[in-house]
Coordinates of C-alpha atoms in Angstrom, one line a residue:
M1 CA -30.1 9.8 39.9
K2 CA -33.0 11.3 37.9
R3 CA -30.5 13.4 35.9
L4 CA -28.5 10.3 35.0
E5 CA -31.7 8.6 33.9
N6 CA -32.6 11.6 31.7
N7 CA -29.1 11.5 30.2
N8 CA -29.5 7.8 29.3
K9 CA -32.9 8.4 27.7
S10 CA -31.4 11.3 25.7
R11 CA -28.7 9.0 24.4
I12 CA -31.2 6.3 23.5
Y13 CA -33.4 8.8 21.7
K14 CA -30.3 10.0 19.8
I15 CA -29.4 6.4 18.8
L16 CA -33.0 5.7 17.6
S17 CA -33.1 9.0 15.7
E18 CA -29.9 8.2 13.9
L19 CA -31.3 4.8 12.9
N20 CA -34.4 6.4 11.5
Q21 CA -32.3 8.9 9.5
M22 CA -30.0 6.1 8.3
K23 CA -32.5 4.8 5.8
W24 CA -32.4 8.1 3.8
H25 CA -28.6 8.2 4.1
L26 CA -28.6 4.6 2.8
V27 CA -30.5 5.5 -0.4
L28 CA -27.8 8.0 -1.5
K29 CA -24.9 5.9 -0.2
G30 CA -26.5 2.8 -1.8
I31 CA -26.5 4.5 -5.2
L32 CA -22.8 5.3 -4.8
T33 CA -22.1 1.7 -3.7
G34 CA -24.0 0.4 -6.7
V35 CA -22.1 2.6 -9.2
F36 CA -18.7 1.7 -7.6
V37 CA -19.4 -2.0 -7.3
G38 CA -21.0 -2.2 -10.7
L39 CA -17.9 -0.8 -12.3
L40 CA -15.6 -3.2 -10.3
V41 CA -17.7 -6.2 -11.3
V42 CA -18.0 -5.2 -14.9
L43 CA -14.2 -4.9 -15.1
Y44 CA -13.9 -8.3 -13.4
R45 CA -16.5 -9.9 -15.6
L46 CA -14.9 -8.6 -18.8
G47 CA -11.5 -9.9 -17.7
I48 CA -12.8 -13.4 -16.8
E49 CA -14.8 -13.7 -20.1
Y50 CA -11.8 -12.6 -22.1
G51 CA -9.5 -15.0 -20.2
T52 CA -11.9 -18.0 -20.8
E53 CA -12.2 -17.1 -24.5
E54 CA -8.4 -17.0 -24.8
A55 CA -8.1 -20.3 -23.0
V56 CA -10.2 -22.0 -25.6
K57 CA -8.0 -20.5 -28.4
I58 CA -4.8 -21.4 -26.6
Y59 CA -5.8 -25.1 -26.2
A60 CA -6.9 -25.3 -29.8
F61 CA -3.5 -23.9 -30.8
L62 CA -1.7 -26.5 -28.6
K63 CA -3.7 -29.3 -30.1
M64 CA -2.5 -28.2 -33.6
N65 CA 1.1 -27.6 -32.3
P66 CA 1.9 -30.5 -29.9
L67 CA 5.5 -29.3 -29.4
M68 CA 4.2 -26.3 -27.4
I69 CA 2.3 -28.5 -24.9
L70 CA 5.4 -29.1 -22.7
P71 CA 6.3 -25.4 -22.4
W72 CA 2.6 -24.6 -21.6
A73 CA 2.7 -27.3 -18.9
F74 CA 5.7 -25.6 -17.3
L75 CA 3.9 -22.3 -17.6
A76 CA 0.9 -23.9 -15.8
V77 CA 3.1 -25.0 -13.0
G78 CA 4.5 -21.5 -12.6
A79 CA 1.1 -19.9 -12.7
G80 CA -0.2 -22.4 -10.1
L81 CA 2.7 -21.5 -7.8
L82 CA 1.9 -17.8 -8.3
I83 CA -1.8 -18.4 -7.5
A84 CA -0.8 -20.4 -4.4
W85 CA 1.4 -17.5 -3.2
L86 CA -1.4 -15.0 -3.8
I87 CA -3.8 -17.2 -1.7
K88 CA -1.1 -17.4 1.0
L89 CA -0.9 -13.6 0.9
E90 CA -4.7 -13.3 1.4
P91 CA -6.4 -16.5 2.5
M92 CA -9.7 -14.8 2.5
A93 CA -9.6 -14.4 -1.3
S94 CA -9.5 -18.1 -2.0
G95 CA -12.5 -20.2 -3.2
S96 CA -15.9 -18.7 -3.7
G97 CA -15.9 -15.6 -1.5
I98 CA -19.5 -16.0 -0.4
P99 CA -18.6 -17.7 3.0
Q100 CA -16.1 -14.9 3.7
V101 CA -18.8 -12.3 3.1
E102 CA -21.2 -14.2 5.4
G103 CA -18.6 -14.4 8.1
Q104 CA -17.8 -10.8 7.8
L105 CA -21.4 -9.7 8.1
I106 CA -22.7 -12.2 10.6
Y107 CA -19.7 -12.8 12.8
G108 CA -17.6 -9.7 12.2
F109 CA -14.7 -11.4 10.5
R110 CA -11.8 -8.9 10.1
I111 CA -11.0 -8.9 6.3
K112 CA -8.7 -6.5 4.4
W113 CA -10.7 -5.3 1.5
Y114 CA -7.7 -4.0 -0.5
T115 CA -5.8 -7.3 -0.5
V116 CA -9.0 -9.2 -1.3
L117 CA -9.6 -7.0 -4.4
F118 CA -6.0 -7.4 -5.5
V119 CA -5.9 -11.2 -5.2
R120 CA -9.4 -11.7 -6.6
F121 CA -8.6 -9.7 -9.8
T122 CA -5.0 -11.0 -10.2
A123 CA -5.5 -14.7 -9.4
G124 CA -8.9 -14.8 -11.0
M125 CA -7.6 -13.6 -14.3
I126 CA -4.7 -16.0 -14.3
A127 CA -7.1 -19.0 -13.5
S128 CA -9.4 -18.0 -16.3
V129 CA -6.6 -18.0 -18.9
F130 CA -5.9 -21.6 -18.0
G131 CA -9.6 -22.5 -18.3
L132 CA -10.3 -23.6 -14.7
S133 CA -14.0 -24.6 -14.1
L134 CA -14.9 -21.8 -11.8
G135 CA -17.6 -19.1 -12.0
R136 CA -17.6 -15.3 -11.6
E137 CA -20.6 -14.9 -9.2
G138 CA -19.0 -15.8 -5.8
P139 CA -16.0 -13.6 -6.5
S140 CA -18.3 -10.8 -7.8
I141 CA -20.2 -11.0 -4.5
Q142 CA -17.0 -10.7 -2.4
I143 CA -15.7 -7.9 -4.7
G144 CA -19.0 -6.2 -4.2
A145 CA -18.8 -6.5 -0.4
S146 CA -15.2 -5.3 -0.4
G147 CA -16.1 -2.4 -2.6
G148 CA -18.9 -1.5 -0.3
Q149 CA -16.5 -1.8 2.7
A150 CA -13.9 0.4 0.9
L151 CA -16.5 3.1 0.2
A152 CA -18.0 2.9 3.7
K153 CA -14.5 3.6 5.1
K154 CA -14.7 7.0 3.3
I155 CA -18.3 8.0 3.8
T156 CA -19.4 6.7 7.2
K157 CA -18.0 5.9 10.6
N158 CA -21.1 4.0 11.7
K159 CA -20.3 0.2 12.0
L160 CA -24.0 -0.8 11.4
E161 CA -24.2 1.4 8.3
E162 CA -20.9 0.0 7.1
N163 CA -22.4 -3.5 7.3
Y164 CA -25.5 -2.4 5.4
L165 CA -23.3 -1.0 2.6
M166 CA -21.3 -4.2 2.5
T167 CA -24.6 -6.1 2.2
G168 CA -25.7 -3.7 -0.6
G169 CA -22.3 -4.2 -2.2
A170 CA -22.7 -8.0 -2.1
A171 CA -26.2 -7.7 -3.7
A172 CA -24.8 -5.3 -6.3
G173 CA -22.0 -7.8 -7.1
L174 CA -24.5 -10.7 -7.9
S175 CA -26.7 -8.2 -9.8
A176 CA -23.9 -7.0 -12.0
A177 CA -22.4 -10.5 -12.5
F178 CA -25.7 -12.0 -13.9
N179 CA -27.8 -8.9 -14.8
A180 CA -30.1 -10.2 -12.0
P181 CA -31.0 -7.4 -9.5
L182 CA -33.9 -9.2 -7.8
S183 CA -31.7 -12.3 -7.2
G184 CA -29.0 -10.0 -5.7
I185 CA -31.5 -8.5 -3.4
V186 CA -33.0 -11.8 -2.2
F187 CA -29.6 -13.4 -2.0
A188 CA -28.5 -10.7 0.4
L189 CA -31.5 -11.4 2.6
E190 CA -31.8 -15.2 2.3
E191 CA -28.1 -16.3 2.2
V192 CA -25.7 -13.5 3.1
H193 CA -27.5 -11.5 5.9
R194 CA -29.9 -14.3 6.8
S195 CA -32.5 -11.9 8.1
F196 CA -35.1 -9.4 6.8
S197 CA -34.6 -5.8 7.8
G198 CA -36.0 -2.7 6.3
L199 CA -32.5 -1.1 6.3
V200 CA -30.9 -4.2 4.7
L201 CA -33.6 -4.2 2.1
I202 CA -33.1 -0.5 1.2
A203 CA -29.3 -0.9 0.9
A204 CA -29.5 -4.1 -1.1
T205 CA -32.3 -2.8 -3.4
V206 CA -30.8 0.5 -4.2
A207 CA -27.3 -0.9 -4.7
A208 CA -28.4 -3.9 -6.8
L209 CA -30.6 -1.9 -9.1
T210 CA -27.9 0.8 -9.6
A211 CA -25.3 -1.9 -10.4
D212 CA -27.7 -3.5 -12.8
V213 CA -28.0 -0.3 -14.8
V214 CA -24.2 0.0 -14.8
S215 CA -23.8 -3.7 -16.0
K216 CA -26.4 -3.4 -18.7
S217 CA -24.8 -0.2 -20.0
F218 CA -21.8 -2.4 -20.9
F219 CA -23.4 -5.8 -21.7
G220 CA -26.8 -4.8 -23.0
L221 CA -30.3 -5.8 -22.0
K222 CA -30.1 -9.4 -23.3
P223 CA -30.4 -12.0 -20.4
V224 CA -27.4 -14.3 -19.8
F225 CA -29.3 -17.3 -21.2
D226 CA -31.8 -16.4 -23.9
F227 CA -34.7 -18.8 -23.2
A228 CA -37.4 -16.1 -23.4
E229 CA -38.9 -17.7 -26.5
A230 CA -38.9 -21.3 -25.1
P231 CA -42.6 -22.5 -24.9
P232 CA -43.9 -23.2 -21.4
L233 CA -44.4 -26.8 -20.5
P234 CA -48.1 -27.9 -20.8
I235 CA -49.8 -29.1 -17.7
G236 CA -50.2 -32.5 -19.2
H237 CA -46.5 -33.0 -19.0
Y238 CA -46.1 -31.8 -15.4
A239 CA -45.7 -35.4 -14.3
W240 CA -42.1 -35.2 -15.5
L241 CA -41.4 -32.6 -12.9
L242 CA -41.2 -35.2 -10.2
P243 CA -38.4 -37.3 -11.7
L244 CA -36.7 -34.2 -12.9
G245 CA -36.8 -32.7 -9.4
I246 CA -35.6 -36.0 -7.9
V247 CA -32.7 -36.3 -10.3
S248 CA -31.6 -32.7 -9.9
G249 CA -31.9 -33.0 -6.2
I250 CA -29.7 -36.1 -6.1
I251 CA -27.1 -34.5 -8.4
G252 CA -27.2 -31.3 -6.3
A253 CA -26.6 -33.2 -3.1
L254 CA -23.8 -35.2 -4.8
M255 CA -22.1 -32.1 -6.0
N256 CA -22.4 -30.6 -2.5
K257 CA -20.6 -33.6 -1.0
A258 CA -18.1 -33.9 -3.8
L259 CA -17.0 -30.2 -3.5
L260 CA -16.5 -30.5 0.2
G261 CA -14.8 -33.9 -0.2
F262 CA -12.3 -32.7 -2.7
Q263 CA -11.5 -29.7 -0.5
T264 CA -10.8 -32.1 2.4
A265 CA -8.5 -34.2 0.2
Y266 CA -6.6 -31.1 -1.0
S267 CA -6.1 -30.0 2.6
K268 CA -3.8 -32.9 3.2
L269 CA -1.4 -31.6 0.5
P270 CA 1.2 -28.8 0.8
W271 CA -0.4 -25.4 0.2
F272 CA 1.8 -24.5 -2.8
V273 CA 0.9 -27.8 -4.7
R274 CA -2.9 -27.4 -4.7
P275 CA -3.5 -24.8 -7.4
V276 CA -0.7 -26.4 -9.5
I277 CA -2.7 -29.7 -9.6
A278 CA -5.8 -27.9 -10.9
L279 CA -3.9 -26.0 -13.6
V280 CA -2.0 -29.2 -14.8
I281 CA -5.3 -31.2 -15.0
A282 CA -6.8 -28.3 -17.0
L283 CA -4.3 -29.1 -19.8
P284 CA -5.8 -32.5 -20.9
C285 CA -9.3 -31.2 -20.3
G286 CA -8.6 -28.2 -22.6
L287 CA -7.0 -30.3 -25.3
F288 CA -9.7 -33.0 -25.5
L289 CA -12.8 -31.5 -24.0
P290 CA -12.6 -27.7 -24.2
Q291 CA -16.4 -27.4 -23.7
I292 CA -16.0 -27.9 -20.0
L293 CA -13.6 -25.0 -19.5
G294 CA -14.7 -21.9 -17.6
G295 CA -18.0 -21.4 -15.9
G296 CA -20.0 -23.5 -18.4
A297 CA -22.4 -21.0 -20.0
N298 CA -21.8 -22.8 -23.3
L299 CA -22.9 -26.2 -21.8
V300 CA -26.2 -24.6 -20.8
E301 CA -26.8 -23.6 -24.4
L302 CA -25.7 -27.1 -25.6
A303 CA -28.1 -28.8 -23.2
G304 CA -31.0 -26.6 -24.4
T305 CA -30.9 -28.2 -27.8
A306 CA -32.2 -31.7 -28.6
D307 CA -29.3 -32.4 -31.0
S308 CA -26.9 -34.1 -28.4
G309 CA -27.4 -37.7 -27.4
V310 CA -27.8 -39.0 -23.9
S311 CA -24.3 -40.5 -23.8
I312 CA -22.7 -37.1 -24.8
L313 CA -24.6 -35.1 -22.2
L314 CA -23.9 -37.7 -19.5
G315 CA -20.2 -37.6 -20.4
Y316 CA -20.1 -33.8 -20.2
L317 CA -22.0 -33.9 -16.9
V318 CA -19.6 -36.3 -15.2
V319 CA -16.4 -34.6 -16.4
K320 CA -17.7 -31.1 -15.7
L321 CA -18.7 -32.1 -12.2
L322 CA -15.3 -33.7 -11.5
F323 CA -13.3 -30.9 -13.1
T324 CA -15.2 -28.3 -11.0
C325 CA -14.5 -30.2 -7.8
I326 CA -10.8 -30.4 -8.7
C327 CA -10.6 -26.7 -9.5
F328 CA -12.6 -25.5 -6.5
G329 CA -11.0 -27.9 -4.0
S330 CA -7.6 -26.5 -4.9
G331 CA -8.6 -23.2 -3.3
A332 CA -8.1 -21.2 -6.6
P333 CA -10.2 -18.0 -6.5
G334 CA -13.4 -18.7 -8.3
G335 CA -17.1 -19.4 -7.7
I336 CA -19.3 -22.5 -8.1
F337 CA -22.7 -20.9 -9.0
M338 CA -22.2 -21.1 -12.8
P339 CA -20.6 -24.6 -12.8
I340 CA -23.5 -25.8 -10.6
L341 CA -25.9 -24.2 -13.1
S342 CA -24.2 -25.9 -16.0
V343 CA -24.3 -29.3 -14.3
G344 CA -28.0 -28.7 -13.6
A345 CA -28.6 -27.8 -17.2
L346 CA -27.0 -31.0 -18.4
S347 CA -29.0 -33.0 -15.8
G348 CA -32.2 -31.3 -17.1
G349 CA -31.2 -32.0 -20.7
L350 CA -30.6 -35.6 -19.9
V351 CA -34.1 -36.1 -18.3
G352 CA -35.6 -34.2 -21.3
L353 CA -34.0 -36.5 -23.8
I354 CA -35.3 -39.5 -21.9
A355 CA -38.7 -37.9 -21.8
M356 CA -38.5 -37.4 -25.6
S357 CA -38.4 -41.2 -26.0
F358 CA -41.8 -41.3 -24.3
G359 CA -43.4 -38.7 -26.6
L360 CA -42.3 -35.3 -25.2
P361 CA -41.9 -32.8 -28.1
S362 CA -38.3 -31.5 -28.4
V363 CA -39.4 -27.9 -28.1
Y364 CA -39.9 -28.4 -24.3
I365 CA -36.2 -29.4 -23.7
P366 CA -35.2 -25.9 -22.7
E367 CA -37.9 -26.0 -19.9
F368 CA -36.2 -29.1 -18.6
V369 CA -32.8 -27.4 -18.7
I370 CA -34.1 -24.4 -16.7
C371 CA -35.7 -26.6 -14.1
G372 CA -32.6 -28.8 -13.9
M373 CA -30.4 -25.7 -13.2
V374 CA -32.7 -24.6 -10.4
G375 CA -33.1 -28.0 -8.9
V376 CA -29.3 -28.7 -8.7
L377 CA -28.6 -25.2 -7.3
S378 CA -31.3 -25.7 -4.7
G379 CA -30.0 -29.1 -3.8
A380 CA -26.4 -27.9 -3.4
V381 CA -26.8 -24.4 -2.0
K382 CA -30.3 -24.8 -0.4
A383 CA -31.3 -21.2 -1.2
P384 CA -34.5 -22.0 -3.1
V385 CA -36.0 -18.5 -3.5
T386 CA -32.7 -17.1 -4.8
S387 CA -32.4 -20.1 -7.2
I388 CA -35.9 -19.6 -8.6
L389 CA -35.4 -15.8 -9.1
L390 CA -32.0 -16.3 -10.6
A391 CA -33.2 -18.7 -13.2
T392 CA -36.1 -16.4 -14.0
E393 CA -33.9 -13.4 -14.5
M394 CA -31.1 -15.2 -16.3
T395 CA -33.5 -16.7 -18.8
G396 CA -35.7 -13.6 -19.2
A397 CA -39.0 -15.5 -18.9
L398 CA -41.6 -15.6 -16.2
T399 CA -43.7 -18.3 -18.0
H400 CA -41.5 -21.1 -16.5
L401 CA -42.0 -20.0 -12.9
L402 CA -44.4 -22.7 -11.7
P403 CA -42.4 -25.8 -13.0
V404 CA -39.2 -24.1 -11.9
A405 CA -40.5 -23.6 -8.4
A406 CA -41.8 -27.2 -8.2
C407 CA -38.5 -28.6 -9.2
S408 CA -36.7 -26.4 -6.8
F409 CA -38.7 -27.5 -3.8
I410 CA -38.6 -31.2 -4.8
A411 CA -34.8 -31.0 -5.0
L412 CA -34.7 -29.1 -1.7
F413 CA -36.8 -31.8 0.0
L414 CA -34.6 -34.5 -1.3
S415 CA -31.5 -32.7 -0.2
D416 CA -32.9 -32.2 3.2
S417 CA -33.9 -35.8 3.4
V418 CA -30.3 -37.0 3.0
K419 CA -29.2 -34.3 5.5
V420 CA -27.1 -32.2 3.2
T421 CA -25.6 -29.1 4.9
P422 CA -25.9 -26.0 2.7
I423 CA -22.6 -25.7 0.9
Y424 CA -21.8 -22.1 2.0
E425 CA -22.6 -22.8 5.6
A426 CA -20.3 -25.8 5.6
L427 CA -17.5 -23.7 3.9
L428 CA -18.1 -20.9 6.5
R429 CA -17.5 -23.4 9.4
R430 CA -14.3 -24.6 7.8
L431 CA -13.1 -21.1 7.2
E432 CA -13.7 -20.2 10.8
K433 CA -11.9 -23.3 12.0
A434 CA -8.9 -22.8 9.7
H435 CA -8.4 -19.0 10.1
G436 CA -10.3 -18.2 13.3
E437 CA -7.5 -16.4 15.0
I438 CA -6.5 -14.3 12.0
I439 CA -10.0 -13.1 11.1
K440 CA -11.4 -12.6 14.6
N441 CA -12.5 -9.1 15.2
D442 CA -11.2 -8.0 18.6
K443 CA -12.3 -4.4 18.6
A444 CA -14.8 -3.7 21.4
G445 CA -17.8 -1.5 20.9
S446 CA -20.7 -2.3 18.6
L447 CA -24.3 -1.4 17.5
V448 CA -26.4 -4.3 16.2
E449 CA -30.0 -4.5 14.9
I450 CA -31.4 -8.0 15.0
P451 CA -34.8 -9.5 14.2
V452 CA -36.7 -11.7 16.6
E453 CA -38.0 -14.9 14.9
I454 CA -41.1 -16.9 15.8
G455 CA -40.0 -19.8 18.1
S456 CA -36.8 -18.1 19.2
M457 CA -35.7 -18.2 22.8
V458 CA -36.7 -14.6 23.5
A459 CA -40.0 -14.4 21.7
G460 CA -42.9 -13.8 24.1
K461 CA -40.6 -13.1 27.0
H462 CA -40.0 -9.9 29.0
I463 CA -36.6 -8.3 28.8
N464 CA -35.8 -8.9 32.4
A465 CA -36.6 -12.7 32.0
V466 CA -33.9 -13.2 29.4
E467 CA -30.3 -14.0 30.3
W468 CA -28.6 -11.6 27.8
P469 CA -24.9 -11.8 26.8
R470 CA -22.6 -9.9 29.2
G471 CA -22.1 -6.2 28.6
I472 CA -25.0 -5.6 26.1
L473 CA -28.0 -3.2 26.5
I474 CA -31.3 -3.3 24.6
V475 CA -31.8 0.4 23.8
G476 CA -34.7 0.2 21.4
I477 CA -37.3 -2.0 19.7
H478 CA -38.7 -1.5 16.2
R479 CA -42.2 -2.9 16.1
G480 CA -43.8 -2.1 12.7
D481 CA -43.9 1.7 12.5
I482 CA -43.4 2.2 16.2
D483 CA -40.1 2.7 18.0
I484 CA -40.1 1.6 21.7
I485 CA -37.7 2.5 24.4
P486 CA -37.9 -0.7 26.5
N487 CA -37.6 -1.4 30.2
G488 CA -37.3 -4.6 32.1
N489 CA -41.1 -5.4 31.8
T490 CA -41.3 -4.8 28.0
E491 CA -42.5 -7.9 26.2
I492 CA -40.5 -9.0 23.2
K493 CA -42.7 -10.1 20.3
P494 CA -41.9 -12.1 17.1
G495 CA -41.1 -9.7 14.3
D496 CA -39.6 -7.1 16.6
Y497 CA -36.2 -5.7 15.7
L498 CA -33.9 -5.2 18.8
V499 CA -31.4 -2.4 18.8
V500 CA -28.5 -3.5 20.9
V501 CA -25.4 -1.6 22.0
S502 CA -22.3 -2.6 23.8
S503 CA -19.1 -0.9 24.8
E504 CA -17.5 -4.0 26.2
C505 CA -18.1 -6.8 23.7
T506 CA -16.7 -7.2 20.2
Y507 CA -19.1 -7.1 17.2
D508 CA -18.8 -10.9 16.6
T509 CA -19.5 -11.7 20.3
V510 CA -22.6 -9.5 20.4
S511 CA -23.8 -10.7 16.9
A512 CA -23.3 -14.4 17.6
G513 CA -24.8 -14.2 21.1
M514 CA -27.9 -12.3 20.0
R515 CA -28.5 -14.6 17.0
G516 CA -28.5 -17.6 19.3
L517 CA -31.2 -16.0 21.3
C518 CA -33.3 -14.3 18.6
Y519 CA -33.2 -16.8 15.8
N520 CA -35.2 -20.0 15.7
N521 CA -32.2 -22.4 15.6
S522 CA -34.4 -25.5 15.5
C523 CA -35.1 -24.7 11.8
E524 CA -31.4 -24.8 10.8

């Protein structure tokens, strides 16, 4: 009996030792992940930008040559059918890609990285040539996670380390898509992984910073939106932040509901018709309002000037919002970050123009645009810290941080008040409901590290007082710099990290069960 106990302790020490060594392995492997993912996303970003530029030229040509419109419409139908077939081939490559990554990391969804990459690149390029109102950030995050998964298959056999490299790949994807490494790191913690862990932080930081170097080697050091020289808003005008936050929060909540509503409406149509509708509707949009094509970076620049009137910005806002919902609801591979940011920029520009009629100098319009972007993103996605950092990095200026943060939290409060579900959480639930049997991971055997939150069911309790999921064993507790081998009388404290092993349960079963116990679900 004593010999068996010693053997068990020896195995536990080995597991904890491997976890301690993993952080140094993650540094090197995180660099490799950052380089690999950075190159993948750079290639994707170049393709999408080229496709959108060509779409504008094509629609300008069609406007000058009306006889070519009908052949292009037939081509759009064919392209829509091809995209539908590609989505049928790999359902996990449709839409944004962020819910898929969350499901893969949190619930152990089984996703094939090679078909995801193939469909993301192929269908994404086709959609960009027709000018669909979709962004590159969500796909870049999934491309990053798939790249991290592909690399992990070659360099590690540890499931936990594979998850960390996938998280690092997701962070690297956002970093390379927007030249925003800090946003990539925080997004991995706040939205994708939904927990703070030293190992997650190492993987995300190293991969995101490395991918940023790769991205800037191709695209330069200039931020995506050059608002660095925009003057900060004087404190005397801070009263405008309240209506600006309210407006952006309302529009963010509206966009959240509209995106989900259009997706629901599309679900009642045959699968092969959905992308066709989006591509056909893109034709009149491209002919008469080409400014709304693609992600919408041009609309952000337009909103930052005081030259456009209220009616023009309002028209762009309404059409861009509806066209984005039409494109995203169809299931075509593409993200919503950039379209949401462009709608937010137009919202901020509108409020800024109204403020001008009350004496606001026009030089402060860019500040309203930046705040509007963050407010709408916070209202729709409900990831305020990522939203604030993303706007700061994309605009290249820290001087706007205070008004940006104020608008973000005003919009978040308003979104919470009307009980808006975070868009990616709602999409994840729909994904699981629609494809649960296909993506369920049925492979037994897992190792999970999970944090204990304040107010969770296990915080403050002894291990033997908790009804744990069947077949799991708590083999270690990380408490600050101390590693504890627990017994039944060990008290679990908020902030602890539990190391859990199971040879019977699948990864998704262990992860879901432990999160229910260790997370403060009352805050969700």
